[in-house]
Amino acid sequence: MPRFVDAAARRREIVEAVKRIVAADGLARVSLREVAGEAGLVVGSVRHYFETAEELRVYAFSAVAEAVAERVETQDDVVAQLCQLLPLDEERAVDLCVFTAFRLAARTDPALLPVADAAHARVASAIGGSVLDAMPGADREQLVAEAERLLATADGLALHALVHGRWLDADLCLAVVRAQAATIGPSPTL
Amino acid sequence: MPRFVDAAARRREIVEAVKRIVAADGLARVSLREVAGEAGLVVGSVRHYFETAEELRVYAFSAVAEAVAERVETQDDVVAQLCQLLPLDEERAVDLCVFTAFRLAARTDPALLPVADAAHARVASAIGGSVLDAMPGADREQLVAEAERLLATADGLALHALVHGRWLDADLCLAVVRAQAATIGPSPTL
DNA sequence: CACGTGGAAGCACGGCCGTGCTGTCACGGG
DNA sequence: CCCGTGACAGCACGGCCGTGCTTCCACGTG
C-alpha cells in the first residue's frame, strides 16, 4: 500500500473549514474552492474525500447536528439542556450558527431535510424526557406541546443572539431560559 | 415626458417575485436573472429599478420586514400579536419564510443588518407594550426579559414550523403560543 | 529494483453570476 | 414635425462555480 492517511481526521479538518466559512460568511460561501482554500488543500484533494459538493454539505451538517444533539442528550438538567442550544461560548456559537444555517437550508434542499428532521427528533426527545420528569401525570399531547414550548424558546433565543448579538448578551439569554424553565407544568388557566 | 409607469407598482411586483423564489428555493436562487424571469421581465428591466443585486435584496427585505412589523403593531392582544409571527396561513408563511431567510443572511451581510435590527426593534417594542399592560409594576429589565421570552418562543416556533412543517401543525402552534402567553408575569420562584 | 496503488493535484469545460455599456422604442412637449 | 427623454432590452466581459478527467508523486509489496 502507498502512504496512508487518517481519512476520518482529514474529513474532520474539512468539516472544521466548512464551519469556519459558514460562521464567518454564511452558507453561500461554502464552495469546493473556498473550503479547500480554508483547509489548506486544493479542490482535487477535497473531492477525494467528498465526490460532490452536496455530499460535503450533507456530511458537514450531519457532523454539526451530531455534536449539538450529543451535547443536549448528555445533560440531565432541563436548563443545562437548553443552554446547549444557546451561543453562550465560542464553540457553541459556531456550532449553532452552522446548525441554524443548514436547518433553514434544509427547508428547500431535500438532501439536508432528513438530517434536520433526525436532529430535531433527537433534541426534542431529550427535552421531552426532562419534561416528563417534571410533569409525571401529563398525557402525550401536553408533553409534546410543553417540550416544543421550551425548545422553541431556546431556538428563537439562539436565533436572536446570533443575528442581533449586540442587543442580547449571555446574561439575558440565561435569565430568559431560567424564567422559561420555571414555567414548566400544566397551564394555570386555559 | 415619455410613457409613464407606476414605478412603485413595478417594484412591488418585483418584490413579489423575490418572495416567491425565496419561499420555493431559498435565498441562494435570488439572482437578477431568476427574479427577472419570475417577474416576466428581462435583466435589464429589473436593473432599471434596482441598479445592483444588493439594492434589490435590501429593498425586498425592507418590504417584507415592514409588512411583518406592521401586522404585529396593529394587534392589541398579545396572542394575536404573536400569531402574526407564525406561519398560520399562506400569506404569513411566505412572509415569515422570506423574513427569516433574510434575517439569518443579515448576520453576515452588513447591508441587511440595519434592516433586521430595525424590524426586530419594532416587533420587540410592540410586544413589550403588551407585556407592560400585563405587568404594570415591572422594571425595565424584567420587561425586556419577558418580552424576549415571548418573542423568542414565537420565532422559534415559526422556525420549527417552516423547517419541520410536517411535525408541527397550526393547532400545536396555537396551543404553544396560548400556553406561553398564560405564563406572562413575574417569575414564580427565582 | 520495478510496479501498482492510493493520495494529491490540476486542467478544461460549460454554466450561472453581476454589471458596464449600448441599442431600440413610444411618447409628449417644443 | 421632430427630438429628447423615460422605459425597456440586450450584448459582452470577467469571475466563480461544480465536475469529469488526466497527471503526478510516494511508497510497501513482489
Coordinates of N, CA and C in Angstrom, one line a residue, chain B residues 9-99:
Chain B
A9 N -45.5 50.3 -8.2 CA -46.2 49.1 -8.5 C -45.2 48.0 -9.1
R10 N -44.4 48.5 -10.0 CA -43.4 47.6 -10.6 C -42.5 47.1 -9.5
R11 N -42.0 47.9 -8.7 CA -41.2 47.4 -7.6 C -41.9 46.4 -6.7
R12 N -43.1 46.7 -6.5 CA -43.9 45.7 -5.7 C -44.0 44.3 -6.4
E13 N -44.2 44.4 -7.7 CA -44.3 43.1 -8.5 C -42.9 42.4 -8.4
I14 N -41.8 43.1 -8.5 CA -40.5 42.5 -8.4 C -40.3 41.9 -7.0
V15 N -40.7 42.6 -6.0 CA -40.6 42.1 -4.6 C -41.4 40.8 -4.5
E16 N -42.6 40.8 -5.1 CA -43.4 39.5 -5.0 C -42.6 38.4 -5.7
A17 N -42.0 38.7 -6.8 CA -41.2 37.6 -7.5 C -40.1 37.1 -6.6
V18 N -39.4 38.1 -5.9 CA -38.4 37.7 -4.9 C -38.9 36.8 -3.9
K19 N -40.1 37.1 -3.3 CA -40.7 36.3 -2.3 C -41.0 34.9 -2.8
R20 N -41.6 34.8 -4.0 CA -41.9 33.5 -4.5 C -40.7 32.7 -4.6
I21 N -39.6 33.3 -5.1 CA -38.3 32.5 -5.3 C -37.8 32.0 -3.9
V22 N -37.7 32.9 -2.9 CA -37.2 32.6 -1.6 C -38.1 31.5 -1.0
A23 N -39.4 31.6 -1.1 CA -40.2 30.7 -0.5 C -40.1 29.3 -1.1
A24 N -39.8 29.3 -2.4 CA -39.8 28.0 -3.1 C -38.4 27.4 -3.0
D25 N -37.3 28.2 -3.2 CA -36.0 27.6 -3.4 C -34.9 28.3 -2.5
G26 N -35.3 29.2 -1.6 CA -34.3 29.8 -0.7 C -33.6 31.0 -1.3
L27 N -32.8 31.7 -0.5 CA -32.2 32.9 -0.9 C -31.1 32.7 -2.0
A28 N -30.6 31.5 -2.0 CA -29.5 31.3 -3.0 C -29.9 31.5 -4.4
R29 N -31.2 31.3 -4.7 CA -31.7 31.5 -6.1 C -32.1 32.9 -6.4
V30 N -31.9 33.8 -5.5 CA -32.3 35.2 -5.8 C -31.2 35.9 -6.5
S31 N -31.2 35.7 -7.8 CA -30.3 36.4 -8.7 C -31.1 37.3 -9.7
L32 N -30.5 38.3 -10.3 CA -31.2 39.2 -11.2 C -31.9 38.4 -12.3
R33 N -31.2 37.4 -12.8 CA -31.8 36.6 -13.9 C -33.0 35.8 -13.4
E34 N -32.9 35.2 -12.2 CA -34.0 34.4 -11.7 C -35.2 35.3 -11.4
V35 N -34.9 36.4 -10.7 CA -36.0 37.4 -10.4 C -36.7 37.9 -11.6
A36 N -35.9 38.3 -12.6 CA -36.5 38.8 -13.8 C -37.4 37.8 -14.5
G37 N -36.9 36.6 -14.6 CA -37.7 35.5 -15.2 C -39.0 35.3 -14.4
E38 N -38.9 35.2 -13.1 CA -40.1 35.0 -12.3 C -41.1 36.2 -12.4
A39 N -40.6 37.4 -12.6 CA -41.5 38.5 -12.8 C -41.9 38.8 -14.2
G40 N -41.4 37.9 -15.1 CA -41.8 38.1 -16.5 C -41.1 39.3 -17.2
L41 N -39.9 39.6 -16.7 CA -39.1 40.7 -17.3 C -37.8 40.2 -17.8
V42 N -36.9 41.1 -18.2 CA -35.5 40.7 -18.5 C -34.6 41.4 -17.5
V43 N -33.4 41.0 -17.5 CA -32.5 41.5 -16.5 C -32.4 43.0 -16.6
G44 N -32.3 43.6 -17.8 CA -32.2 45.0 -18.0 C -33.3 45.8 -17.3
S45 N -34.5 45.2 -17.4 CA -35.7 45.9 -16.9 C -35.6 45.9 -15.4
V46 N -35.2 44.8 -14.8 CA -35.1 44.8 -13.3 C -34.1 45.8 -12.9
R47 N -33.0 45.8 -13.6 CA -31.9 46.7 -13.2 C -32.3 48.2 -13.5
H48 N -33.3 48.4 -14.2 CA -33.8 49.8 -14.4 C -34.4 50.3 -13.0
Y49 N -34.9 49.4 -12.2 CA -35.5 49.8 -10.9 C -34.5 49.6 -9.8
F50 N -33.6 48.6 -9.9 CA -32.6 48.3 -8.9 C -31.3 48.2 -9.5
E51 N -30.5 49.1 -9.3 CA -29.2 49.2 -10.0 C -28.3 48.0 -9.8
T52 N -28.3 47.5 -8.5 CA -27.4 46.4 -8.2 C -28.3 45.3 -7.5
A53 N -27.7 44.1 -7.5 CA -28.4 43.0 -6.9 C -28.6 43.3 -5.3
E54 N -27.5 43.8 -4.7 CA -27.6 44.1 -3.3 C -28.8 45.1 -3.0
E55 N -29.0 46.1 -3.9 CA -30.1 47.0 -3.7 C -31.4 46.3 -3.7
L56 N -31.5 45.4 -4.6 CA -32.8 44.6 -4.7 C -33.0 43.8 -3.5
R57 N -32.0 43.2 -3.0 CA -32.1 42.4 -1.7 C -32.5 43.2 -0.6
V58 N -31.9 44.3 -0.4 CA -32.2 45.2 0.7 C -33.6 45.7 0.6
Y59 N -34.0 46.1 -0.6 CA -35.4 46.6 -0.8 C -36.4 45.5 -0.4
A60 N -36.2 44.3 -1.0 CA -37.1 43.2 -0.7 C -37.2 42.9 0.8
F61 N -36.1 42.8 1.4 CA -36.1 42.6 2.9 C -36.8 43.7 3.6
S62 N -36.6 44.9 3.3 CA -37.3 46.0 3.9 C -38.8 45.9 3.7
A63 N -39.2 45.6 2.5 CA -40.6 45.5 2.3 C -41.3 44.4 3.1
V64 N -40.6 43.2 3.2 CA -41.2 42.1 4.0 C -41.2 42.5 5.5
A65 N -40.1 43.0 5.9 CA -40.0 43.4 7.3 C -41.0 44.4 7.7
E66 N -41.3 45.4 6.8 CA -42.3 46.4 7.1 C -43.7 45.7 7.2
A67 N -44.0 44.8 6.3 CA -45.3 44.0 6.4 C -45.4 43.3 7.7
V68 N -44.4 42.6 8.1 CA -44.4 41.8 9.3 C -44.6 42.7 10.5
A69 N -43.8 43.7 10.6 CA -43.8 44.6 11.7 C -45.2 45.3 11.8
E70 N -45.7 45.8 10.7 CA -47.0 46.5 10.6 C -48.1 45.6 11.1
R71 N -48.0 44.3 10.7 CA -49.0 43.4 11.2 C -49.0 43.2 12.7
V72 N -47.8 43.1 13.3 CA -47.7 42.9 14.7 C -48.2 44.2 15.4
E73 N -47.9 45.3 14.9 CA -48.2 46.6 15.6 C -49.7 46.9 15.6
T74 N -50.4 46.3 14.7 CA -51.8 46.7 14.6 C -52.7 45.7 15.4
Q75 N -52.1 44.8 16.1 CA -52.9 43.9 17.0 C -52.8 44.5 18.5
D76 N -53.8 44.3 19.2 CA -53.7 44.8 20.6 C -53.7 43.6 21.6
D77 N -54.0 42.4 21.2 CA -53.9 41.3 22.1 C -52.5 40.6 21.9
V78 N -51.9 40.2 23.0 CA -50.6 39.5 22.9 C -50.6 38.3 22.0
V79 N -51.6 37.5 22.3 CA -51.7 36.2 21.5 C -51.8 36.6 20.0
A80 N -52.6 37.6 19.7 CA -52.8 38.0 18.3 C -51.5 38.5 17.7
Q81 N -50.8 39.2 18.5 CA -49.5 39.7 18.1 C -48.6 38.6 17.7
L82 N -48.4 37.7 18.6 CA -47.5 36.5 18.4 C -48.0 35.7 17.2
C83 N -49.3 35.6 17.0 CA -49.8 34.8 15.9 C -49.3 35.4 14.5
Q84 N -49.1 36.7 14.5 CA -48.6 37.3 13.3 C -47.2 36.8 12.9
L85 N -46.5 36.2 13.9 CA -45.2 35.7 13.7 C -45.2 34.2 13.4
L86 N -46.3 33.7 13.2 CA -46.4 32.2 13.0 C -47.0 32.0 11.6
P87 N -46.5 31.0 10.9 CA -47.0 30.7 9.5 C -48.3 30.0 9.5
L88 N -49.4 30.7 10.1 CA -50.7 30.0 10.2 C -51.5 30.0 8.9
D89 N -51.2 30.9 8.0 CA -51.8 30.9 6.7 C -50.8 31.1 5.6
E90 N -51.2 31.0 4.4 CA -50.2 31.0 3.3 C -49.5 32.4 3.2
E91 N -50.2 33.5 3.4 CA -49.6 34.8 3.3 C -48.5 34.9 4.3
R92 N -48.9 34.6 5.6 CA -47.9 34.8 6.7 C -46.7 33.8 6.5
A93 N -47.0 32.6 6.0 CA -46.0 31.6 5.8 C -44.9 32.1 4.9
V94 N -45.4 32.7 3.7 CA -44.4 33.2 2.8 C -43.6 34.3 3.4
D95 N -44.3 35.3 4.0 CA -43.6 36.4 4.5 C -42.6 36.1 5.6
L96 N -43.0 35.2 6.5 CA -42.1 34.8 7.6 C -40.9 34.0 7.1
C97 N -41.2 33.1 6.1 CA -40.1 32.4 5.5 C -39.1 33.3 4.9
V98 N -39.5 34.3 4.1 CA -38.6 35.2 3.5 C -37.9 36.1 4.6
F99 N -38.7 36.5 5.5 CA -38.2 37.3 6.6 C -37.1 36.6 7.4

